[in-house]
Every structure is written in C-alpha cells, then in structure tokens.
PDB file of C-alpha atoms in Angstrom:
ATOM      1  CA  MET A   1       0.030   0.131  -0.237  1.00  0.00           C
ATOM      2  CA  LYS A   2       3.072   2.424   0.519  1.00  0.00           C
ATOM      3  CA  ASN A   3       4.163   2.027  -3.022  1.00  0.00           C
ATOM      4  CA  GLU A   4       1.054   3.838  -3.984  1.00  0.00           C
ATOM      5  CA  LYS A   5       1.992   7.121  -2.843  1.00  0.00           C
ATOM      6  CA  ASN A   6       5.398   6.950  -4.115  1.00  0.00           C
ATOM      7  CA  ASN A   7       5.859   9.941  -6.888  1.00  0.00           C
ATOM      8  CA  ILE A   8       9.222  10.863  -9.208  1.00  0.00           C
ATOM      9  CA  ARG A   9      10.622  12.171  -6.401  1.00  0.00           C
ATOM     10  CA  ASP A  10      10.821   8.340  -4.682  1.00  0.00           C
ATOM     11  CA  PHE A  11      12.927   7.044  -7.744  1.00  0.00           C
ATOM     12  CA  LEU A  12      15.011   9.802  -8.020  1.00  0.00           C
ATOM     13  CA  TYR A  13      16.269  10.344  -4.586  1.00  0.00           C
ATOM     14  CA  ASP A  14      17.261   7.824  -1.680  1.00  0.00           C
ATOM     15  CA  GLU A  15      15.814   8.098   1.455  1.00  0.00           C
ATOM     16  CA  PRO A  16      18.493   9.589   3.874  1.00  0.00           C
ATOM     17  CA  GLY A  17      19.866   7.539   6.530  1.00  0.00           C
ATOM     18  CA  PRO A  18      20.630   8.026  10.152  1.00  0.00           C
ATOM     19  CA  LYS A  19      23.979   9.705   9.881  1.00  0.00           C
ATOM     20  CA  THR A  20      22.901  11.712   6.866  1.00  0.00           C
ATOM     21  CA  ARG A  21      19.954  12.881   8.587  1.00  0.00           C
ATOM     22  CA  ARG A  22      22.514  14.048  11.450  1.00  0.00           C
ATOM     23  CA  ARG A  23      24.722  16.006   9.397  1.00  0.00           C
ATOM     24  CA  ILE A  24      21.588  17.658   7.825  1.00  0.00           C
ATOM     25  CA  VAL A  25      20.516  18.813  11.459  1.00  0.00           C
ATOM     26  CA  PHE A  26      24.240  19.504  12.545  1.00  0.00           C
ATOM     27  CA  TRP A  27      24.971  21.621   8.913  1.00  0.00           C
ATOM     28  CA  THR A  28      21.405  23.597   9.623  1.00  0.00           C
ATOM     29  CA  ILE A  29      22.103  24.403  13.226  1.00  0.00           C
ATOM     30  CA  VAL A  30      25.627  25.717  11.864  1.00  0.00           C
ATOM     31  CA  SER A  31      24.291  27.622   9.058  1.00  0.00           C
ATOM     32  CA  LEU A  32      21.967  29.696  11.517  1.00  0.00           C
ATOM     33  CA  PHE A  33      24.700  31.309  13.257  1.00  0.00           C
ATOM     34  CA  PRO A  34      25.756  33.207  10.292  1.00  0.00           C
ATOM     35  CA  ILE A  35      22.061  34.164   9.347  1.00  0.00           C
ATOM     36  CA  ALA A  36      21.990  35.546  12.713  1.00  0.00           C
ATOM     37  CA  PHE A  37      24.622  37.647  13.074  1.00  0.00           C
ATOM     38  CA  LEU A  38      23.654  39.128   9.203  1.00  0.00           C
ATOM     39  CA  LEU A  39      20.001  39.936  10.577  1.00  0.00           C
ATOM     40  CA  TYR A  40      21.744  41.443  13.549  1.00  0.00           C
ATOM     41  CA  ARG A  41      24.025  43.441  11.631  1.00  0.00           C
ATOM     42  CA  MET A  42      21.309  44.806   9.222  1.00  0.00           C
ATOM     43  CA  ALA A  43      19.098  45.434  12.630  1.00  0.00           C
ATOM     44  CA  VAL A  44      22.303  47.849  13.664  1.00  0.00           C
ATOM     45  CA  ARG A  45      22.495  49.438  10.383  1.00  0.00           C
ATOM     46  CA  PHE A  46      18.833  50.198  10.375  1.00  0.00           C
ATOM     47  CA  GLN A  47      18.682  51.590  13.994  1.00  0.00           C
ATOM     48  CA  GLU A  48      22.006  53.805  13.205  1.00  0.00           C
ATOM     49  CA  ASN A  49      20.027  55.249  10.036  1.00  0.00           C
ATOM     50  CA  GLY A  50      16.935  55.798  12.074  1.00  0.00           C
ATOM     51  CA  GLN A  51      14.760  53.548  10.158  1.00  0.00           C
ATOM     52  CA  LEU A  52      13.663  51.786  13.354  1.00  0.00           C
ATOM     53  CA  ALA A  53      12.116  54.906  14.105  1.00  0.00           C
ATOM     54  CA  PRO A  54       8.153  54.609  15.077  1.00  0.00           C
ATOM     55  CA  GLN A  55       7.138  57.213  12.750  1.00  0.00           C
ATOM     56  CA  TYR A  56       8.259  54.979   9.746  1.00  0.00           C
ATOM     57  CA  TRP A  57       6.348  51.842  11.289  1.00  0.00           C
ATOM     58  CA  SER A  58       2.982  53.287  13.312  1.00  0.00           C
ATOM     59  CA  PHE A  59       0.969  53.706  10.179  1.00  0.00           C
ATOM     60  CA  PHE A  60       1.075  49.625   9.993  1.00  0.00           C
ATOM     61  CA  LEU A  61      -1.150  49.831  13.284  1.00  0.00           C
ATOM     62  CA  LYS A  62      -3.733  51.367  11.030  1.00  0.00           C
ATOM     63  CA  TYR A  63      -6.531  49.515  10.000  1.00  0.00           C
ATOM     64  CA  THR A  64      -6.724  51.307   6.996  1.00  0.00           C
ATOM     65  CA  THR A  65      -3.245  50.606   5.728  1.00  0.00           C
ATOM     66  CA  TRP A  66      -3.842  47.234   6.041  1.00  0.00           C
ATOM     67  CA  ARG A  67      -6.776  47.088   3.627  1.00  0.00           C
ATOM     68  CA  PHE A  68      -5.116  49.238   1.304  1.00  0.00           C
ATOM     69  CA  ILE A  69      -2.526  46.314   1.532  1.00  0.00           C
ATOM     70  CA  GLY A  70      -4.906  43.924   1.296  1.00  0.00           C
ATOM     71  CA  GLN A  71      -6.544  45.839  -1.955  1.00  0.00           C
ATOM     72  CA  GLY A  72      -2.900  45.388  -3.643  1.00  0.00           C
ATOM     73  CA  LEU A  73      -2.917  41.531  -2.661  1.00  0.00           C
ATOM     74  CA  LEU A  74      -6.258  41.017  -4.165  1.00  0.00           C
ATOM     75  CA  GLY A  75      -5.421  42.753  -7.326  1.00  0.00           C
ATOM     76  CA  THR A  76      -2.094  40.611  -7.562  1.00  0.00           C
ATOM     77  CA  LEU A  77      -3.900  37.369  -7.143  1.00  0.00           C
ATOM     78  CA  GLU A  78      -6.679  38.430  -9.513  1.00  0.00           C
ATOM     79  CA  ALA A  79      -3.910  39.149 -12.128  1.00  0.00           C
ATOM     80  CA  ALA A  80      -1.721  35.727 -11.465  1.00  0.00           C
ATOM     81  CA  LEU A  81      -4.851  33.783 -11.751  1.00  0.00           C
ATOM     82  CA  THR A  82      -6.155  34.902 -14.736  1.00  0.00           C
ATOM     83  CA  ALA A  83      -2.684  35.240 -16.446  1.00  0.00           C
ATOM     84  CA  GLY A  84      -2.264  31.023 -14.972  1.00  0.00           C
ATOM     85  CA  ALA A  85      -5.747  30.751 -16.502  1.00  0.00           C
ATOM     86  CA  VAL A  86      -4.799  32.009 -19.876  1.00  0.00           C
ATOM     87  CA  ALA A  87      -1.354  30.622 -19.509  1.00  0.00           C
ATOM     88  CA  PHE A  88      -2.927  27.125 -19.133  1.00  0.00           C
ATOM     89  CA  VAL A  89      -5.272  27.223 -22.649  1.00  0.00           C
ATOM     90  CA  ILE A  90      -2.401  28.370 -24.548  1.00  0.00           C
ATOM     91  CA  GLY A  91      -0.135  25.896 -23.160  1.00  0.00           C
ATOM     92  CA  PHE A  92      -2.210  23.018 -23.845  1.00  0.00           C
ATOM     93  CA  LEU A  93      -3.268  24.108 -27.231  1.00  0.00           C
ATOM     94  CA  LEU A  94       0.668  24.500 -28.104  1.00  0.00           C
ATOM     95  CA  MET A  95       1.216  21.433 -26.741  1.00  0.00           C
ATOM     96  CA  ARG A  96      -1.262  19.640 -28.788  1.00  0.00           C
ATOM     97  CA  GLY A  97       0.579  21.080 -31.923  1.00  0.00           C
ATOM     98  CA  ARG A  98       3.621  20.448 -30.880  1.00  0.00           C
ATOM     99  CA  VAL A  99       2.934  16.556 -30.631  1.00  0.00           C
ATOM    100  CA  SER A 100       0.826  16.484 -33.664  1.00  0.00           C
ATOM    101  CA  ARG A 101       1.773  14.547 -36.911  1.00  0.00           C
ATOM    102  CA  SER A 102       1.762  17.104 -38.615  1.00  0.00           C
ATOM    103  CA  GLY A 103       5.328  18.717 -39.403  1.00  0.00           C
ATOM    104  CA  ILE A 104       4.054  22.365 -40.213  1.00  0.00           C
ATOM    105  CA  LEU A 105       2.303  22.286 -36.984  1.00  0.00           C
ATOM    106  CA  ARG A 106       5.217  20.788 -35.152  1.00  0.00           C
ATOM    107  CA  LYS A 107       7.210  23.332 -36.390  1.00  0.00           C
ATOM    108  CA  ILE A 108       5.233  26.362 -35.475  1.00  0.00           C
ATOM    109  CA  SER A 109       4.008  25.286 -31.934  1.00  0.00           C
ATOM    110  CA  ALA A 110       7.672  24.811 -31.402  1.00  0.00           C
ATOM    111  CA  ALA A 111       8.531  28.475 -33.008  1.00  0.00           C
ATOM    112  CA  LEU A 112       6.089  29.846 -30.605  1.00  0.00           C
ATOM    113  CA  ILE A 113       7.032  28.052 -27.806  1.00  0.00           C
ATOM    114  CA  GLU A 114      10.908  29.123 -28.039  1.00  0.00           C
ATOM    115  CA  PHE A 115       9.855  32.459 -28.659  1.00  0.00           C
ATOM    116  CA  THR A 116       7.647  33.054 -25.719  1.00  0.00           C
ATOM    117  CA  ARG A 117      10.191  31.607 -23.510  1.00  0.00           C
ATOM    118  CA  GLY A 118      13.275  33.525 -25.156  1.00  0.00           C
ATOM    119  CA  VAL A 119      11.512  37.490 -25.199  1.00  0.00           C
ATOM    120  CA  PRO A 120      11.261  39.213 -21.643  1.00  0.00           C
ATOM    121  CA  THR A 121       7.883  39.389 -19.459  1.00  0.00           C
ATOM    122  CA  LEU A 122       8.828  43.238 -19.319  1.00  0.00           C
ATOM    123  CA  LEU A 123       9.137  43.516 -23.093  1.00  0.00           C
ATOM    124  CA  PHE A 124       5.603  41.827 -23.594  1.00  0.00           C
ATOM    125  CA  ILE A 125       4.141  44.336 -21.060  1.00  0.00           C
ATOM    126  CA  TYR A 126       5.413  47.297 -22.564  1.00  0.00           C
ATOM    127  CA  PHE A 127       4.220  45.655 -26.027  1.00  0.00           C
ATOM    128  CA  PHE A 128       1.102  45.757 -24.591  1.00  0.00           C
ATOM    129  CA  PHE A 129       1.041  48.935 -23.199  1.00  0.00           C
ATOM    130  CA  LEU A 130       2.472  51.171 -25.958  1.00  0.00           C
ATOM    131  CA  VAL A 131       1.748  49.023 -28.969  1.00  0.00           C
ATOM    132  CA  VAL A 132      -1.443  47.583 -29.128  1.00  0.00           C
ATOM    133  CA  PRO A 133      -3.619  50.626 -28.375  1.00  0.00           C
ATOM    134  CA  GLN A 134      -1.911  52.030 -31.457  1.00  0.00           C
ATOM    135  CA  THR A 135      -4.316  49.744 -33.139  1.00  0.00           C
ATOM    136  CA  GLY A 136      -7.335  51.051 -31.267  1.00  0.00           C
ATOM    137  CA  LEU A 137      -7.722  48.161 -29.230  1.00  0.00           C
ATOM    138  CA  LYS A 138      -8.348  49.481 -25.514  1.00  0.00           C
ATOM    139  CA  LEU A 139      -7.690  46.556 -22.976  1.00  0.00           C
ATOM    140  CA  PRO A 140      -8.482  46.760 -19.365  1.00  0.00           C
ATOM    141  CA  SER A 141      -5.905  47.165 -16.866  1.00  0.00           C
ATOM    142  CA  LEU A 142      -6.049  43.946 -15.440  1.00  0.00           C
ATOM    143  CA  LEU A 143      -5.554  42.355 -18.951  1.00  0.00           C
ATOM    144  CA  ARG A 144      -2.997  44.522 -20.061  1.00  0.00           C
ATOM    145  CA  ILE A 145      -0.763  42.671 -17.279  1.00  0.00           C
ATOM    146  CA  ALA A 146      -2.723  39.162 -17.089  1.00  0.00           C
ATOM    147  CA  LEU A 147      -1.898  38.818 -21.023  1.00  0.00           C
ATOM    148  CA  PRO A 148       1.537  39.578 -21.265  1.00  0.00           C
ATOM    149  CA  VAL A 149       2.184  37.758 -17.971  1.00  0.00           C
ATOM    150  CA  ALA A 150       0.581  34.607 -19.881  1.00  0.00           C
ATOM    151  CA  ILE A 151       2.466  34.611 -23.135  1.00  0.00           C
ATOM    152  CA  SER A 152       5.604  34.557 -21.129  1.00  0.00           C
ATOM    153  CA  ALA A 153       4.742  31.368 -19.140  1.00  0.00           C
ATOM    154  CA  VAL A 154       3.110  29.846 -22.261  1.00  0.00           C
ATOM    155  CA  GLY A 155       6.065  28.089 -23.415  1.00  0.00           C
ATOM    156  CA  VAL A 156       7.104  26.575 -20.319  1.00  0.00           C
ATOM    157  CA  VAL A 157       3.713  25.392 -19.455  1.00  0.00           C
ATOM    158  CA  ALA A 158       3.629  23.794 -23.117  1.00  0.00           C
ATOM    159  CA  GLU A 159       6.674  21.834 -22.271  1.00  0.00           C
ATOM    160  CA  VAL A 160       5.603  20.949 -18.997  1.00  0.00           C
ATOM    161  CA  PHE A 161       2.007  19.325 -20.484  1.00  0.00           C
ATOM    162  CA  ARG A 162       4.715  17.714 -23.390  1.00  0.00           C
ATOM    163  CA  SER A 163       6.515  16.038 -21.017  1.00  0.00           C
ATOM    164  CA  GLY A 164       3.569  14.245 -19.007  1.00  0.00           C
ATOM    165  CA  VAL A 165       2.435  12.876 -22.024  1.00  0.00           C
ATOM    166  CA  ASN A 166       6.044  11.588 -22.994  1.00  0.00           C
ATOM    167  CA  ALA A 167       6.267  10.163 -19.466  1.00  0.00           C
ATOM    168  CA  VAL A 168       3.053   8.340 -20.080  1.00  0.00           C
ATOM    169  CA  PRO A 169       4.117   4.469 -21.323  1.00  0.00           C
ATOM    170  CA  LYS A 170       3.788   4.193 -25.059  1.00  0.00           C
ATOM    171  CA  GLY A 171       2.111   0.683 -24.763  1.00  0.00           C
ATOM    172  CA  GLN A 172      -1.029   2.548 -23.535  1.00  0.00           C
ATOM    173  CA  THR A 173      -1.376   4.534 -26.581  1.00  0.00           C
ATOM    174  CA  GLU A 174      -0.764   1.484 -28.746  1.00  0.00           C
ATOM    175  CA  ALA A 175      -3.135  -0.700 -26.960  1.00  0.00           C
ATOM    176  CA  ALA A 176      -6.099   2.029 -26.788  1.00  0.00           C
ATOM    177  CA  LEU A 177      -5.527   1.862 -30.233  1.00  0.00           C
ATOM    178  CA  SER A 178      -5.847  -1.651 -30.506  1.00  0.00           C
ATOM    179  CA  LEU A 179      -9.132  -1.752 -29.348  1.00  0.00           C
ATOM    180  CA  GLY A 180     -10.311   0.487 -32.037  1.00  0.00           C
ATOM    181  CA  MET A 181     -10.080   4.240 -30.185  1.00  0.00           C
ATOM    182  CA  ARG A 182      -9.913   7.075 -32.355  1.00  0.00           C
ATOM    183  CA  ASP A 183      -6.442   8.705 -32.147  1.00  0.00           C
ATOM    184  CA  ARG A 184      -8.742  11.903 -30.722  1.00  0.00           C
ATOM    185  CA  HIS A 185      -9.972   9.568 -28.037  1.00  0.00           C
ATOM    186  CA  VAL A 186      -6.846   8.233 -26.981  1.00  0.00           C
ATOM    187  CA  PHE A 187      -5.717  11.499 -26.598  1.00  0.00           C
ATOM    188  CA  TYR A 188      -8.226  12.717 -24.388  1.00  0.00           C
ATOM    189  CA  LYS A 189      -9.400   9.713 -22.444  1.00  0.00           C
ATOM    190  CA  VAL A 190      -6.234   7.697 -22.020  1.00  0.00           C
ATOM    191  CA  ILE A 191      -3.008   9.762 -22.548  1.00  0.00           C
ATOM    192  CA  PHE A 192      -4.080  13.429 -21.248  1.00  0.00           C
ATOM    193  CA  PRO A 193      -5.829  12.271 -18.140  1.00  0.00           C
ATOM    194  CA  GLN A 194      -2.487  10.856 -17.133  1.00  0.00           C
ATOM    195  CA  ALA A 195      -0.242  13.007 -17.885  1.00  0.00           C
ATOM    196  CA  PHE A 196      -2.217  15.751 -16.247  1.00  0.00           C
ATOM    197  CA  ARG A 197      -1.369  13.816 -12.712  1.00  0.00           C
ATOM    198  CA  TYR A 198       1.829  13.679 -13.715  1.00  0.00           C
ATOM    199  CA  VAL A 199       2.367  17.567 -14.328  1.00  0.00           C
ATOM    200  CA  ILE A 200       0.186  19.254 -11.496  1.00  0.00           C
ATOM    201  CA  PRO A 201       3.060  19.883  -8.874  1.00  0.00           C
ATOM    202  CA  SER A 202       5.178  21.582 -11.934  1.00  0.00           C
ATOM    203  CA  LEU A 203       1.784  23.301 -13.185  1.00  0.00           C
ATOM    204  CA  ILE A 204       1.241  24.786  -9.609  1.00  0.00           C
ATOM    205  CA  SER A 205       4.933  25.520  -8.899  1.00  0.00           C
ATOM    206  CA  GLU A 206       5.053  27.704 -12.405  1.00  0.00           C
ATOM    207  CA  ILE A 207       2.596  30.235 -10.673  1.00  0.00           C
ATOM    208  CA  VAL A 208       4.839  30.901  -8.655  1.00  0.00           C
ATOM    209  CA  ILE A 209       6.799  32.412 -11.480  1.00  0.00           C
ATOM    210  CA  VAL A 210       3.776  34.238 -12.906  1.00  0.00           C
ATOM    211  CA  VAL A 211       3.096  35.614  -9.220  1.00  0.00           C
ATOM    212  CA  LYS A 212       6.330  37.399  -9.448  1.00  0.00           C
ATOM    213  CA  ASP A 213       6.240  38.393 -12.935  1.00  0.00           C
ATOM    214  CA  THR A 214       3.263  40.479 -11.948  1.00  0.00           C
ATOM    215  CA  THR A 215       4.918  42.804  -9.768  1.00  0.00           C
ATOM    216  CA  PHE A 216       5.861  44.741 -13.515  1.00  0.00           C
ATOM    217  CA  ALA A 217       2.189  46.024 -12.838  1.00  0.00           C
ATOM    218  CA  TYR A 218       3.792  49.409 -11.954  1.00  0.00           C
ATOM    219  CA  VAL A 219       4.240  50.035 -15.381  1.00  0.00           C
ATOM    220  CA  ILE A 220       0.703  49.980 -16.530  1.00  0.00           C
ATOM    221  CA  ASN A 221      -0.637  51.500 -12.710  1.00  0.00           C
ATOM    222  CA  PHE A 222      -2.522  48.421 -11.887  1.00  0.00           C
ATOM    223  CA  PRO A 223      -3.599  48.567  -8.453  1.00  0.00           C
ATOM    224  CA  ASP A 224      -1.680  45.103  -7.363  1.00  0.00           C
ATOM    225  CA  LEU A 225       0.382  45.070  -4.469  1.00  0.00           C
ATOM    226  CA  MET A 226       3.556  46.590  -5.779  1.00  0.00           C
ATOM    227  CA  GLN A 227       1.800  50.209  -6.891  1.00  0.00           C
ATOM    228  CA  ASN A 228      -0.093  50.047  -3.865  1.00  0.00           C
ATOM    229  CA  ALA A 229       3.058  49.451  -1.893  1.00  0.00           C
ATOM    230  CA  LYS A 230       4.475  52.609  -3.900  1.00  0.00           C
ATOM    231  CA  VAL A 231       1.337  54.829  -2.809  1.00  0.00           C
ATOM    232  CA  LEU A 232       2.009  54.085   0.502  1.00  0.00           C
ATOM    233  CA  ILE A 233       5.532  54.776   0.352  1.00  0.00           C
ATOM    234  CA  SER A 234       4.682  57.927  -1.367  1.00  0.00           C
ATOM    235  CA  ASN A 235       2.416  58.972   1.738  1.00  0.00           C
ATOM    236  CA  TYR A 236       4.386  57.894   4.723  1.00  0.00           C
ATOM    237  CA  ASP A 237       8.380  58.364   3.057  1.00  0.00           C
ATOM    238  CA  ALA A 238       9.050  54.644   4.514  1.00  0.00           C
ATOM    239  CA  MET A 239      10.328  52.727   2.054  1.00  0.00           C
ATOM    240  CA  LEU A 240      12.312  50.035   3.802  1.00  0.00           C
ATOM    241  CA  PRO A 241       9.502  49.335   5.855  1.00  0.00           C
ATOM    242  CA  VAL A 242       7.221  49.114   3.322  1.00  0.00           C
ATOM    243  CA  TYR A 243       9.124  46.764   0.755  1.00  0.00           C
ATOM    244  CA  LEU A 244      10.401  44.668   3.710  1.00  0.00           C
ATOM    245  CA  VAL A 245       6.041  43.958   4.407  1.00  0.00           C
ATOM    246  CA  VAL A 246       5.377  43.538   0.589  1.00  0.00           C
ATOM    247  CA  SER A 247       8.812  41.026   0.521  1.00  0.00           C
ATOM    248  CA  VAL A 248       7.385  38.829   3.621  1.00  0.00           C
ATOM    249  CA  ILE A 249       3.826  38.825   1.603  1.00  0.00           C
ATOM    250  CA  TYR A 250       5.329  37.697  -1.522  1.00  0.00           C
ATOM    251  CA  ILE A 251       7.441  35.308   0.207  1.00  0.00           C
ATOM    252  CA  LEU A 252       4.324  33.582   2.298  1.00  0.00           C
ATOM    253  CA  ILE A 253       2.247  33.409  -0.861  1.00  0.00           C
ATOM    254  CA  ASN A 254       5.001  31.421  -2.819  1.00  0.00           C
ATOM    255  CA  PHE A 255       5.614  29.018   0.196  1.00  0.00           C
ATOM    256  CA  LEU A 256       1.994  28.569   0.195  1.00  0.00           C
ATOM    257  CA  ILE A 257       2.012  27.894  -3.427  1.00  0.00           C
ATOM    258  CA  ASN A 258       5.267  25.555  -3.019  1.00  0.00           C
ATOM    259  CA  GLN A 259       3.480  23.792  -0.130  1.00  0.00           C
ATOM    260  CA  LEU A 260       0.565  23.252  -2.254  1.00  0.00           C
ATOM    261  CA  ALA A 261       2.432  21.554  -4.933  1.00  0.00           C
ATOM    262  CA  ARG A 262       4.386  19.648  -2.651  1.00  0.00           C
ATOM    263  CA  ALA A 263       0.951  18.266  -1.030  1.00  0.00           C
ATOM    264  CA  VAL A 264      -0.401  17.215  -4.359  1.00  0.00           C
ATOM    265  CA  ARG A 265       2.638  15.179  -5.353  1.00  0.00           C
TER     266      ARG A 265
END
C-alpha cells in the first residue's frame, strides 16, 4: 500500500539514512549562526540610520493601511489567476501542436514556444501597454498585465504538458488503438488524464513565476500589491519598511503555493 503514494521524487532520490539526517541537522544549525549575525548587523544598521524610528512603522498599526495592502494583494491574485488560466489554455494548445503528426504544425508550435520562452516578460508588457493601444484596441488594465504575463509563461506550460504526455507509457496508446479507439479519443481519454496527474505539481509551481511576474504591473499602474506599496511609500516616506512588509507577503504567498505543489505530489 505504501508504494501507491510514491511519486517521481521517490525514484530520483533515496531517503537519507540516520548519519545523513544527523549531518543535515548539524549543518542546518551551523548555518543559522551567520544568518542570525547578518540579521543582527542589518538591525544595527537600520537603527543607526533611523529606519527603526516609530514614524516609519506606526502606520502599520492602522486598519486602513492593511485594508489598502489587502486590496493590492487581491489585485495581485486576480492578475496571477487570470494569467495562469490563459497560460494553461494557450499552453495546452501549443502542446497539442507540438505533439501533432503534422510536421508544419509541430514546427510552428515549437517556434512559438521558443519565442515566448526567450522574450523577457517586461517586453511583452510594454508591447501591450504601448503598441496595442495604437491599433485602437483598448484593453482593461487587468488584461494589459495578465495577457503578457500569460504569454511569457505559455512556453513553459506547453513543455510541462508535453513532458507529462511523453511520460505516459507508449504501450497504453498502442493498447487503446488496438481496441479501435481513434487518435483523438486515445489522447483525451487515456493519455492526457494520466499526463495531467504527472504535471500538476509543476503547473502549480509555475504559478510562483506568474505571481512574481505580476510585480511588473507598476508599468501600467494596475492596483496590485507593488503599486499600492508605492503609494504607501509616497504617503509616509517609508520605503524600507513598506518593501520589507511586502517582501514578506510575497514570500508567504509563494511558500503556500510551493506547499500546495508538494501536497499534491
């Protein structure tokens, strides 16, 4: 029964033995000392430069401050989820083209995948912000950040899907075809359901990249977490405290996403 819970990590990595576990604990404890010293020196430097003065932190005791931060967080999550959904759909279509029997379709899909993986996200954002409006198409600010972030991620999503499809044993395709199933039915009823289970953790982990890419929303003034942080900085002249708090929020979000990815493995 225990083997039913095995995943690919179980086959790639051996479980550490008693000596290895003790060594891991020892070096973990040893590494905490320089980290603690570094944090102490940072706190001392902040104190010397007046960055720990109450005037730079007292506004965090206000309900309105956290409500404003929460509104920005909702904007970040909305942009990330929208971008993730778009990347999922387009990535799936590119994967279908990449594994198609048509040579032309495979080449076109491969070129699009490499293009989206090679171009920086910020260039896509500038394209939607500066070029697209000149065509007369006016997109809401949410789509002006979600679409470029999604396009930047579709190449990775497509390759993740393709790796899952390739991981399904070829014998299952041959068995399904021998039963008289058509290629389309074989893919959607036999291959893809198994492939999707393989790649769910990788897809969830890709959301971490999407969330971080949404920080470019400041370019289009979309009210996300970073944009609202800039407003707080301009109002209270407290750049360091605000960015520290926002950094902790981003770390917590990405930590929770990573934990979710590990939980579904």
